[in-house]
Coordinates of C-alpha atoms in Angstrom, one line a residue:
M1 CA 23.1 -2.2 28.7
Q2 CA 21.4 -5.3 27.4
T3 CA 17.7 -5.9 27.3
F4 CA 16.4 -9.4 26.9
L5 CA 13.0 -9.6 25.1
E6 CA 10.6 -12.5 25.6
S7 CA 10.9 -13.4 21.9
K8 CA 12.6 -12.4 18.6
V9 CA 12.3 -8.9 17.2
A10 CA 9.6 -8.7 14.5
G11 CA 9.7 -5.0 13.8
V12 CA 11.3 -1.7 14.8
E13 CA 10.0 1.9 14.6
W14 CA 12.3 4.9 15.3
A15 CA 10.1 7.9 16.2
G16 CA 11.7 11.3 15.5
A17 CA 15.0 12.6 14.3
D18 CA 16.7 12.5 17.7
D19 CA 16.8 8.7 17.7
Q20 CA 15.7 8.5 21.3
H21 CA 12.3 7.0 21.0
V22 CA 12.4 3.4 19.7
F23 CA 9.5 0.9 19.6
I24 CA 10.0 -2.9 19.1
V25 CA 7.3 -5.4 18.3
S26 CA 8.3 -8.9 19.2
S27 CA 7.4 -12.2 17.4
K28 CA 5.0 -12.9 20.3
H29 CA 3.4 -9.5 19.7
A30 CA 4.7 -7.7 22.8
V31 CA 5.5 -4.0 22.5
W32 CA 8.7 -2.7 24.0
R33 CA 9.6 1.0 24.2
S34 CA 12.9 2.8 24.7
K35 CA 13.2 6.5 25.6
D36 CA 17.0 6.6 25.6
G37 CA 17.9 5.6 22.1
G38 CA 17.7 1.9 22.7
S39 CA 20.0 1.7 25.8
T40 CA 17.0 0.3 27.9
F41 CA 13.6 -1.0 27.0
E42 CA 10.4 -1.5 28.9
D43 CA 7.5 -3.8 28.0
V44 CA 4.4 -1.6 27.5
T45 CA 2.0 -4.2 26.2
E46 CA -0.1 -4.1 29.3
R47 CA -0.8 -0.4 28.7
F48 CA -2.6 -1.2 25.4
N49 CA -4.5 -4.1 27.1
A50 CA -5.7 -1.9 29.9
S51 CA -6.9 0.9 27.6
I52 CA -9.4 -1.4 26.0
K53 CA -10.0 -3.5 29.2
G54 CA -8.9 -6.7 27.5
E55 CA -11.6 -6.5 24.9
E56 CA -9.3 -8.1 22.3
K57 CA -5.8 -9.6 22.3
V58 CA -3.1 -7.0 21.9
S59 CA -1.1 -7.9 18.7
I60 CA 0.4 -4.7 17.2
S61 CA 0.9 -5.1 13.5
Q62 CA 2.1 -1.6 12.5
I63 CA 3.5 1.4 14.2
M64 CA 3.7 4.8 12.5
S65 CA 5.0 8.2 13.8
H66 CA 4.1 11.6 12.4
K67 CA 7.0 12.9 10.2
A68 CA 6.7 16.5 11.4
S69 CA 5.6 15.9 15.0
P70 CA 7.0 12.5 15.9
N71 CA 5.4 12.6 19.4
L72 CA 2.1 11.9 17.5
M73 CA 1.9 8.1 16.9
L74 CA -0.4 5.5 15.5
F75 CA -0.5 1.8 16.7
M76 CA -2.4 -0.6 14.5
N77 CA -3.7 -3.8 16.3
S78 CA -4.4 -7.0 14.4
G79 CA -8.0 -6.8 15.7
E80 CA -10.5 -4.0 15.5
Y81 CA -8.6 -1.4 17.4
M82 CA -6.1 1.3 16.6
W83 CA -4.4 3.7 19.1
T84 CA -3.3 7.3 18.8
S85 CA -0.8 9.0 21.2
N86 CA 0.5 12.5 21.4
D87 CA 3.4 11.8 23.7
Y88 CA 5.4 8.9 22.2
G89 CA 3.0 6.3 23.5
E90 CA 3.0 7.5 27.2
T91 CA -0.8 7.9 27.0
L92 CA -2.9 5.8 24.6
N93 CA -6.3 6.6 23.0
P94 CA -8.0 3.6 21.6
H95 CA -10.2 3.9 18.5
K96 CA -12.4 1.2 16.9
N97 CA -11.5 0.9 13.2
P98 CA -14.1 2.4 10.9
G99 CA -16.4 -0.1 9.3
G100 CA -15.2 -2.9 11.6
F101 CA -12.1 -3.8 9.5
R102 CA -9.3 -5.6 11.2
G103 CA -5.7 -4.5 11.4
L104 CA -4.5 -7.9 10.2
G105 CA -4.1 -7.6 6.5
T106 CA -4.4 -3.8 6.7
T107 CA -1.6 -1.5 5.4
L108 CA -1.1 2.2 6.3
K109 CA 0.8 4.7 4.1
A110 CA 1.4 8.3 5.2
H111 CA 1.4 11.0 2.6
P112 CA 4.9 12.1 1.5
T113 CA 4.3 15.8 2.1
R114 CA 1.1 16.0 4.2
P115 CA 2.1 14.2 7.3
D116 CA -1.4 14.2 8.8
W117 CA -2.8 12.3 5.8
V118 CA -2.8 8.5 5.8
L119 CA -4.2 5.9 3.4
A120 CA -5.3 2.5 4.7
H121 CA -5.9 -0.5 2.5
A122 CA -8.1 -2.9 4.4
K123 CA -9.7 -6.3 3.7
R124 CA -13.5 -6.1 4.3
P125 CA -14.9 -7.5 7.6
G126 CA -15.8 -11.2 7.2
C127 CA -12.7 -12.0 5.2
Q128 CA -10.9 -14.8 7.1
L129 CA -7.1 -15.2 7.1
L130 CA -7.3 -18.8 6.1
D131 CA -9.9 -18.5 3.4
E132 CA -8.8 -20.4 0.3
V133 CA -9.9 -17.4 -1.7
Q134 CA -8.1 -14.9 0.6
M135 CA -6.1 -13.4 -2.3
R136 CA -9.4 -12.3 -3.8
C137 CA -11.1 -10.9 -0.6
A138 CA -12.5 -7.5 -1.4
S139 CA -10.5 -4.6 0.0
D140 CA -11.4 -1.0 0.6
L141 CA -9.2 2.0 0.5
L142 CA -9.7 4.6 3.2
V143 CA -8.2 8.0 3.8
S144 CA -7.8 10.1 7.0
L145 CA -6.8 13.8 6.9
N146 CA -6.3 13.8 10.7
A147 CA -5.2 10.2 11.4
F148 CA -2.9 11.1 14.3
T149 CA -5.4 13.4 16.2
D150 CA -9.2 13.3 15.5
H151 CA -8.8 10.0 13.7
T152 CA -11.7 10.3 11.2
W153 CA -11.7 8.2 8.0
T154 CA -13.5 8.3 4.7
N155 CA -14.1 5.1 2.7
L156 CA -13.0 5.8 -0.9
T157 CA -14.9 2.7 -2.2
A158 CA -18.1 4.4 -0.9
N159 CA -16.9 7.7 -2.4
A160 CA -16.7 6.1 -5.8
A161 CA -20.5 5.5 -5.7
G162 CA -20.4 2.1 -7.6
K163 CA -17.5 2.8 -9.9
V164 CA -15.2 0.6 -7.7
A165 CA -16.0 -2.8 -6.2
G166 CA -12.6 -3.3 -4.7
F167 CA -9.0 -2.0 -4.6
V168 CA -6.0 -4.1 -5.5
D169 CA -2.8 -2.0 -5.9
W170 CA -2.6 1.6 -4.5
G171 CA -0.4 4.5 -3.6
W172 CA -0.1 8.3 -3.3
G173 CA 0.5 10.0 -6.6
V174 CA 3.3 12.3 -5.4
T175 CA 5.2 9.4 -3.7
P176 CA 8.3 9.6 -6.0
C177 CA 8.4 13.4 -6.2
N178 CA 11.1 15.6 -4.7
K179 CA 10.9 19.4 -4.7
T180 CA 11.1 19.7 -8.5
S181 CA 10.9 16.2 -10.1
C182 CA 7.2 16.3 -10.6
D183 CA 6.8 19.9 -11.7
G184 CA 4.4 20.4 -14.6
L185 CA 2.7 17.0 -14.3
G186 CA -0.5 18.3 -12.9
L187 CA -0.4 16.2 -9.7
V188 CA -2.2 17.5 -6.6
D189 CA -1.8 16.4 -3.0
E190 CA -5.1 14.4 -3.3
T191 CA -3.9 12.3 -6.3
V192 CA -4.1 8.6 -5.7
Y193 CA -3.2 5.9 -8.1
S194 CA -4.8 2.5 -7.8
T195 CA -5.7 -0.7 -9.6
M196 CA -9.3 -1.8 -9.0
Y197 CA -12.1 -3.9 -10.4
E198 CA -15.6 -2.6 -11.1
H199 CA -17.9 -5.6 -10.2
A200 CA -17.9 -8.0 -7.2
G201 CA -16.0 -11.2 -8.1
D202 CA -14.2 -9.7 -11.1
W203 CA -10.8 -10.2 -9.7
D204 CA -10.3 -14.0 -9.9
T205 CA -7.0 -14.6 -11.8
A206 CA -3.4 -13.5 -11.9
W207 CA -2.9 -10.7 -14.4
D208 CA -6.6 -10.3 -14.7
P209 CA -8.2 -8.4 -17.6
D210 CA -11.0 -7.2 -15.2
V211 CA -8.5 -5.2 -13.1
H212 CA -7.8 -1.7 -14.3
F213 CA -5.4 1.2 -13.5
V214 CA -7.1 4.5 -12.4
R215 CA -6.0 7.9 -11.2
S216 CA -8.2 10.1 -9.1
D217 CA -7.6 13.6 -7.8
D218 CA -10.7 14.0 -5.6
W219 CA -10.8 10.9 -3.4
F220 CA -12.5 8.8 -6.1
K221 CA -15.6 11.0 -6.5
T222 CA -14.4 11.0 -10.1
I223 CA -11.9 9.0 -12.0
K224 CA -9.5 11.3 -14.0
K225 CA -7.9 8.5 -16.0
K226 CA -8.6 4.7 -16.5
V227 CA -6.3 2.2 -18.3
P228 CA -8.1 -1.1 -19.0
C229 CA -6.4 -4.2 -17.7
G230 CA -3.6 -2.3 -16.0
N231 CA -2.9 -4.7 -13.1
Q232 CA 0.1 -3.5 -11.2
F233 CA 2.0 -0.2 -11.2
E234 CA 5.2 1.3 -9.8
L235 CA 6.1 5.0 -9.4
L236 CA 9.8 5.9 -10.0
G237 CA 11.0 9.4 -10.7
R238 CA 8.6 11.1 -13.2
Q239 CA 7.5 7.8 -14.7
V240 CA 4.6 5.4 -14.0
Y241 CA 5.4 1.8 -14.9
L242 CA 2.3 -0.3 -15.6
A243 CA 1.9 -4.0 -16.2
V244 CA -1.1 -4.6 -18.6
S245 CA -2.7 -8.0 -19.1
N246 CA -2.2 -9.5 -22.6
K247 CA -5.7 -10.9 -22.4
C248 CA -7.3 -7.4 -22.4
P249 CA -10.3 -7.1 -24.7
Q250 CA -9.8 -3.3 -24.9
D251 CA -6.9 -1.1 -26.1
M252 CA -5.3 1.5 -24.0
A253 CA -8.0 4.0 -25.0
G254 CA -10.8 1.7 -23.9
K255 CA -11.8 0.7 -27.5
P256 CA -12.7 -3.0 -28.2
R257 CA -9.9 -5.1 -29.7
K258 CA -9.6 -8.7 -30.8
V259 CA -7.5 -10.9 -28.4
D260 CA -5.2 -13.3 -30.3
P261 CA -5.6 -16.7 -28.6
T262 CA -2.1 -17.6 -29.8
A263 CA -0.4 -14.5 -28.3
P264 CA 1.9 -15.0 -25.3
P265 CA 0.1 -15.1 -22.0
G266 CA 1.1 -12.7 -19.2
I267 CA 1.6 -9.0 -19.4
T268 CA 3.2 -6.2 -21.3
L269 CA 5.1 -3.3 -19.6
H270 CA 3.8 0.2 -20.4
T271 CA 5.3 3.5 -19.2
S272 CA 3.9 7.0 -18.7
D273 CA 5.8 10.3 -18.6
D274 CA 2.7 12.5 -17.8
A275 CA 1.5 11.2 -14.5
G276 CA -0.5 8.3 -15.8
M277 CA -2.6 10.3 -18.4
S278 CA -1.1 8.4 -21.4
F279 CA 1.0 5.2 -21.8
K280 CA 3.1 3.6 -24.4
A281 CA 4.4 0.0 -24.5
A282 CA 8.0 -0.4 -23.3
C283 CA 10.5 -1.2 -26.0
L284 CA 12.5 -4.2 -24.7
P285 CA 15.6 -5.3 -26.6
V286 CA 14.0 -8.6 -27.6
A287 CA 10.5 -10.0 -27.7
L288 CA 9.9 -11.7 -24.4
R289 CA 6.9 -13.6 -22.9
Q290 CA 6.7 -11.2 -20.0
Q291 CA 5.5 -12.6 -16.6
G292 CA 6.7 -9.9 -14.2
Y293 CA 9.2 -7.2 -13.4
E294 CA 11.5 -5.8 -10.8
L295 CA 12.3 -2.1 -11.0
L296 CA 15.5 -0.6 -9.5
E297 CA 15.6 3.2 -9.3
T298 CA 18.8 4.9 -10.5
H299 CA 20.7 7.0 -7.9
D300 CA 19.7 10.3 -9.6
N301 CA 15.9 9.5 -9.4
A302 CA 15.8 10.0 -13.2
G303 CA 15.3 6.4 -14.5
A304 CA 15.1 2.8 -13.7
I305 CA 16.7 -0.6 -14.4
V306 CA 14.0 -3.1 -15.5
I307 CA 14.6 -6.8 -14.7
V308 CA 12.1 -8.9 -16.7
D309 CA 10.7 -12.3 -15.6
Y310 CA 9.8 -14.2 -18.8
M311 CA 9.0 -17.7 -20.0
V312 CA 11.4 -19.6 -22.4
Q313 CA 9.8 -22.3 -24.4
M314 CA 11.8 -25.6 -24.1
P315 CA 11.2 -29.0 -25.7
M316 CA 9.9 -30.4 -22.4
G317 CA 7.9 -27.3 -21.3
N318 CA 8.4 -23.7 -20.3
L319 CA 11.3 -22.4 -18.3
Q320 CA 11.0 -19.2 -16.2
A321 CA 14.0 -16.9 -16.4
S322 CA 15.0 -13.3 -15.7

């Protein structure tokens, strides 16, 4: 049986292993639900609207189902509301987002092994979508240990008590782990990796020496490890891959170092085999003016293929290559 939506499909969420409950968000922000594996759909947008009495426009930006109990669901609106449901969206419980952050520009990530736990990376209220400095709007990191039920959140920027002004890159520490791959690394369920800056306004350039990589095991009440100028990271297998700004005035241990003004701009790739507690520079086959990377995980989860974006000096200027 065909179902004709009012606009193109923008996103699909399958809730549960039985493949019966399907949610579609259309390009015009309508929400469609199927209870029969996609054979038929109904428009349930008005249910969201009625639950908040039209207080804001319904424009669902993200849908998430609980991995162990898929009847538990989260629906993130682009405005200031989020909904929970314990029956696949049949009934909806609206919640105002903590601190007034908006769903537009917010990303949710569920914990890989603790399905009740969710991290949210949210731009601070007052940051406008069309700000010319939108890229540098300060963002908070929040955690909920009961996101699908009681829906209470803790702001990790506040937990850091002045050690963090804003979060840039972020992720759960155990994300790449299977049952044995991270044994002996000292990771705990609360481990969160992030790149952050310490003072308001510090993050103002690409590959910024004021952005640092950190690991915390206690919701940022303390920082277990800090790598100066670590701008962006990726977790694959047992390794942490980290791009470090070449303009860094500190070495990997945090000691002052002299920056060579003639050195290539950009970044240098570093890797860690001990969950981010120590790093070493990656040994590439040739010296490259590194500008970025793409990492492809091997099928056995034991390594990665590294594709390097780099600059080639030409008579008429620089050429970007991979």
